[in-house]
Amino acid sequence: MRRNAAFAILSLLVSFLCSACAPAAPSGQTPEFLNDIGKTLIELKNEHPEGEIIESLDSSPDCAAICFGEPEAEYAYYFFGTQSGDSEKAMSECEDQLKCAGFLTTADILFPDMENDMSFEDFFSWIGVDDYEYLLGPEVITGEGWLRFTYHDMEVMVNTNEITPDGGWNFTGEEVVKRNAPVSIADPEISNTNQDIADAVMLDESMS
């Protein structure tokens, strides 16, 4: 009886120590701003009169991300990506058609319970994702050091590189997701629809 009691106490102690070392699982709470996915650009302009069109070069490995948001905000509303063309014209002419497809933010804003930098293994186990792509190797033309995965049916990209003093990015190969890592999350269906709408305007502009 004493051996069984001692074993039970030891098991509880080991369990407690392991749980203390492991990161707490996400609470399940999602950032409130995710509820704005699907809102039209004109709706968001009315809700955020201080907002402006933003072209981010740091939030996608192969194109500029066209967004709307308020200066210094923790996140920006993402609409589509482009490598060329008059994106401001598309955002102006199609503001009643283009819908918020997702957001540009940082890892700790998208995952509010993230308290520390985490290894890939711990991070993906923590958020419950089994499959991801780490862009790495000589076959990667642009985007080395980025992570790509699906989370709640949305496409997520995470930049794991180190920022340089001149504002660029330095690939380290360190398999760590930092709390302040740039992150994009987007609904692929809305994003693709936005892309078609914007491309029609930008292509027409380039041919005129």
Tab-separated table of C-alpha atoms in Angstrom:
chain	number	residue	atom	x	y	z
A	1	MET	CA	0.000	0.000	0.000
A	2	ARG	CA	2.783	2.408	0.909
A	3	ARG	CA	4.637	1.582	-2.340
A	4	ASN	CA	1.490	2.292	-4.374
A	5	ALA	CA	0.921	5.580	-2.553
A	6	ALA	CA	4.556	6.619	-3.022
A	7	PHE	CA	4.425	5.721	-6.701
A	8	ALA	CA	1.238	7.748	-7.161
A	9	ILE	CA	2.788	10.790	-5.483
A	10	LEU	CA	5.948	10.447	-7.599
A	11	SER	CA	3.863	10.200	-10.781
A	12	LEU	CA	1.942	13.331	-9.869
A	13	LEU	CA	5.199	15.164	-9.136
A	14	VAL	CA	6.724	14.186	-12.480
A	15	SER	CA	3.520	15.201	-14.257
A	16	PHE	CA	3.541	18.563	-12.506
A	17	LEU	CA	7.181	19.228	-13.360
A	18	CYS	CA	6.647	18.331	-17.010
A	19	SER	CA	3.598	20.562	-17.279
A	20	ALA	CA	5.538	23.402	-15.654
A	21	CYS	CA	8.297	23.112	-18.272
A	22	ALA	CA	6.013	22.819	-21.292
A	23	PRO	CA	4.383	25.911	-22.810
A	24	ALA	CA	0.736	26.363	-21.951
A	25	ALA	CA	-1.578	25.329	-24.761
A	26	PRO	CA	-3.387	28.121	-26.617
A	27	SER	CA	-6.496	29.196	-24.741
A	28	GLY	CA	-8.573	28.798	-27.886
A	29	GLN	CA	-9.323	32.489	-27.929
A	30	THR	CA	-8.677	34.085	-31.312
A	31	PRO	CA	-7.865	37.766	-31.751
A	32	GLU	CA	-11.033	39.806	-32.121
A	33	PHE	CA	-9.799	41.402	-35.334
A	34	LEU	CA	-10.150	38.057	-37.154
A	35	ASN	CA	-13.891	38.715	-37.103
A	36	ASP	CA	-13.296	41.464	-39.670
A	37	ILE	CA	-12.327	38.974	-42.373
A	38	GLY	CA	-14.803	39.392	-45.226
A	39	LYS	CA	-15.532	43.079	-44.608
A	40	THR	CA	-15.204	45.270	-47.681
A	41	LEU	CA	-12.504	47.897	-47.906
A	42	ILE	CA	-15.100	50.678	-47.906
A	43	GLU	CA	-16.565	49.325	-44.660
A	44	LEU	CA	-13.143	49.331	-43.032
A	45	LYS	CA	-12.417	52.845	-44.289
A	46	ASN	CA	-15.608	54.044	-42.622
A	47	GLU	CA	-14.721	52.253	-39.381
A	48	HIS	CA	-11.108	53.458	-39.403
A	49	PRO	CA	-11.000	56.988	-40.860
A	50	GLU	CA	-7.323	57.295	-39.885
A	51	GLY	CA	-6.424	54.235	-41.927
A	52	GLU	CA	-4.326	54.331	-45.075
A	53	ILE	CA	-3.211	52.062	-47.893
A	54	ILE	CA	-0.038	50.175	-46.942
A	55	GLU	CA	2.347	48.336	-49.243
A	56	SER	CA	4.412	45.923	-47.157
A	57	LEU	CA	7.562	44.391	-48.602
A	58	ASP	CA	8.368	42.356	-45.475
A	59	SER	CA	5.249	40.229	-45.140
A	60	SER	CA	5.533	37.920	-48.138
A	61	PRO	CA	8.585	36.187	-49.607
A	62	ASP	CA	7.786	36.885	-53.257
A	63	CYS	CA	5.557	39.959	-53.572
A	64	ALA	CA	4.365	43.139	-51.891
A	65	ALA	CA	1.359	42.734	-49.623
A	66	ILE	CA	-1.309	45.376	-50.230
A	67	CYS	CA	-3.077	46.282	-47.013
A	68	PHE	CA	-5.133	48.876	-45.194
A	69	GLY	CA	-4.613	49.988	-41.632
A	70	GLU	CA	-3.910	52.685	-39.110
A	71	PRO	CA	-0.328	53.879	-38.580
A	72	GLU	CA	1.480	52.075	-35.740
A	73	ALA	CA	-1.357	49.563	-35.289
A	74	GLU	CA	-0.548	46.006	-34.182
A	75	TYR	CA	-2.015	44.580	-37.375
A	76	ALA	CA	-3.001	45.566	-40.916
A	77	TYR	CA	-5.883	44.319	-43.049
A	78	TYR	CA	-4.548	42.253	-45.965
A	79	PHE	CA	-6.215	42.278	-49.395
A	80	PHE	CA	-3.867	40.950	-52.099
A	81	GLY	CA	-0.269	40.663	-53.232
A	82	THR	CA	1.447	42.108	-56.278
A	83	GLN	CA	4.828	42.349	-57.959
A	84	SER	CA	3.871	45.253	-60.215
A	85	GLY	CA	0.954	47.461	-61.192
A	86	ASP	CA	-0.935	50.364	-59.664
A	87	SER	CA	-2.220	48.788	-56.466
A	88	GLU	CA	-3.529	52.102	-55.118
A	89	LYS	CA	-5.725	52.483	-58.204
A	90	ALA	CA	-7.120	48.991	-57.651
A	91	MET	CA	-7.779	49.704	-53.971
A	92	SER	CA	-9.508	52.975	-54.860
A	93	GLU	CA	-11.661	51.777	-57.755
A	94	CYS	CA	-12.637	48.452	-56.170
A	95	GLU	CA	-13.103	49.443	-52.523
A	96	ASP	CA	-16.678	48.154	-52.550
A	97	GLN	CA	-15.623	44.784	-54.024
A	98	LEU	CA	-12.333	43.994	-52.306
A	99	LYS	CA	-12.786	42.201	-48.988
A	100	CYS	CA	-10.411	41.763	-46.068
A	101	ALA	CA	-8.726	38.436	-46.738
A	102	GLY	CA	-6.577	38.353	-43.624
A	103	PHE	CA	-3.981	40.233	-41.647
A	104	LEU	CA	-0.327	41.143	-41.300
A	105	THR	CA	0.817	41.097	-37.698
A	106	THR	CA	3.334	39.340	-35.430
A	107	ALA	CA	3.322	35.869	-33.900
A	108	ASP	CA	2.474	37.043	-30.383
A	109	ILE	CA	-0.483	39.096	-31.629
A	110	LEU	CA	-1.938	36.258	-33.693
A	111	PHE	CA	-1.283	33.822	-30.828
A	112	PRO	CA	-1.883	35.947	-27.691
A	113	ASP	CA	-0.768	33.197	-25.285
A	114	MET	CA	2.704	33.016	-26.848
A	115	GLU	CA	4.999	34.236	-24.078
A	116	ASN	CA	8.434	33.181	-25.373
A	117	ASP	CA	10.327	32.354	-28.549
A	118	MET	CA	9.686	28.699	-29.402
A	119	SER	CA	11.384	25.946	-31.359
A	120	PHE	CA	9.545	24.723	-34.446
A	121	GLU	CA	8.717	21.470	-32.669
A	122	ASP	CA	7.260	23.193	-29.613
A	123	PHE	CA	5.447	25.847	-31.623
A	124	PHE	CA	3.636	23.494	-33.989
A	125	SER	CA	2.813	21.047	-31.212
A	126	TRP	CA	1.452	23.960	-29.176
A	127	ILE	CA	-0.878	25.261	-31.914
A	128	GLY	CA	-1.878	21.761	-33.014
A	129	VAL	CA	-0.404	21.801	-36.534
A	130	ASP	CA	1.174	18.593	-37.853
A	131	ASP	CA	2.304	19.653	-41.312
A	132	TYR	CA	4.308	22.704	-42.357
A	133	GLU	CA	6.766	23.787	-45.032
A	134	TYR	CA	10.090	25.408	-44.164
A	135	LEU	CA	11.511	27.212	-47.182
A	136	LEU	CA	15.129	26.124	-47.234
A	137	GLY	CA	17.833	25.078	-49.667
A	138	PRO	CA	19.330	26.056	-53.028
A	139	GLU	CA	16.068	25.455	-54.883
A	140	VAL	CA	14.414	28.314	-52.943
A	141	ILE	CA	14.759	31.446	-55.070
A	142	THR	CA	13.016	33.835	-52.669
A	143	GLY	CA	11.718	33.345	-49.157
A	144	GLU	CA	14.415	31.213	-47.566
A	145	GLY	CA	13.725	30.997	-43.858
A	146	TRP	CA	9.950	31.387	-44.151
A	147	LEU	CA	7.377	28.961	-42.763
A	148	ARG	CA	4.152	28.103	-44.589
A	149	PHE	CA	1.271	26.152	-43.036
A	150	THR	CA	-2.512	25.949	-42.758
A	151	TYR	CA	-4.215	27.009	-39.529
A	152	HIS	CA	-8.017	26.841	-39.142
A	153	ASP	CA	-8.354	26.586	-42.944
A	154	MET	CA	-6.308	29.736	-43.473
A	155	GLU	CA	-2.855	30.116	-45.017
A	156	VAL	CA	-0.181	31.340	-42.624
A	157	MET	CA	3.318	32.598	-43.439
A	158	VAL	CA	5.941	33.274	-40.757
A	159	ASN	CA	9.259	35.030	-41.335
A	160	THR	CA	11.853	33.374	-39.068
A	161	ASN	CA	14.800	35.437	-40.338
A	162	GLU	CA	16.742	38.059	-38.382
A	163	ILE	CA	16.211	41.709	-39.227
A	164	THR	CA	19.378	43.591	-40.210
A	165	PRO	CA	20.352	47.160	-39.202
A	166	ASP	CA	19.488	48.421	-42.696
A	167	GLY	CA	15.979	46.957	-42.531
A	168	GLY	CA	16.651	43.802	-44.553
A	169	TRP	CA	16.485	40.168	-43.483
A	170	ASN	CA	19.289	37.743	-42.729
A	171	PHE	CA	18.750	33.991	-43.020
A	172	THR	CA	20.119	32.166	-39.954
A	173	GLY	CA	18.759	28.631	-40.344
A	174	GLU	CA	17.764	28.695	-36.676
A	175	GLU	CA	14.528	26.723	-36.312
A	176	VAL	CA	12.876	29.123	-33.894
A	177	VAL	CA	9.653	31.125	-34.105
A	178	LYS	CA	10.205	34.449	-32.363
A	179	ARG	CA	7.383	36.233	-30.573
A	180	ASN	CA	7.866	39.306	-32.760
A	181	ALA	CA	8.221	37.359	-36.014
A	182	PRO	CA	6.273	38.901	-38.932
A	183	VAL	CA	3.203	36.797	-39.702
A	184	SER	CA	0.513	36.857	-42.363
A	185	ILE	CA	-2.743	34.926	-42.217
A	186	ALA	CA	-5.276	34.841	-45.046
A	187	ASP	CA	-8.412	33.110	-46.240
A	188	PRO	CA	-7.286	31.628	-49.585
A	189	GLU	CA	-10.694	31.914	-51.267
A	190	ILE	CA	-11.124	35.612	-50.464
A	191	SER	CA	-7.483	36.294	-51.300
A	192	ASN	CA	-7.801	34.660	-54.728
A	193	THR	CA	-11.003	36.582	-55.492
A	194	ASN	CA	-9.339	39.856	-54.483
A	195	GLN	CA	-6.367	38.992	-56.664
A	196	ASP	CA	-8.588	38.521	-59.716
A	197	ILE	CA	-10.381	41.819	-59.084
A	198	ALA	CA	-7.160	43.771	-58.534
A	199	ASP	CA	-5.296	42.148	-61.438
A	200	ALA	CA	-8.080	43.153	-63.839
A	201	VAL	CA	-7.615	46.811	-62.887
A	202	MET	CA	-3.804	46.721	-62.763
A	203	LEU	CA	-3.504	44.804	-66.022
A	204	ASP	CA	-5.850	47.248	-67.743
A	205	GLU	CA	-3.733	50.123	-66.418
A	206	SER	CA	-0.486	48.599	-67.720
A	207	MET	CA	-1.972	48.043	-71.199
A	208	SER	CA	-3.419	51.535	-71.563
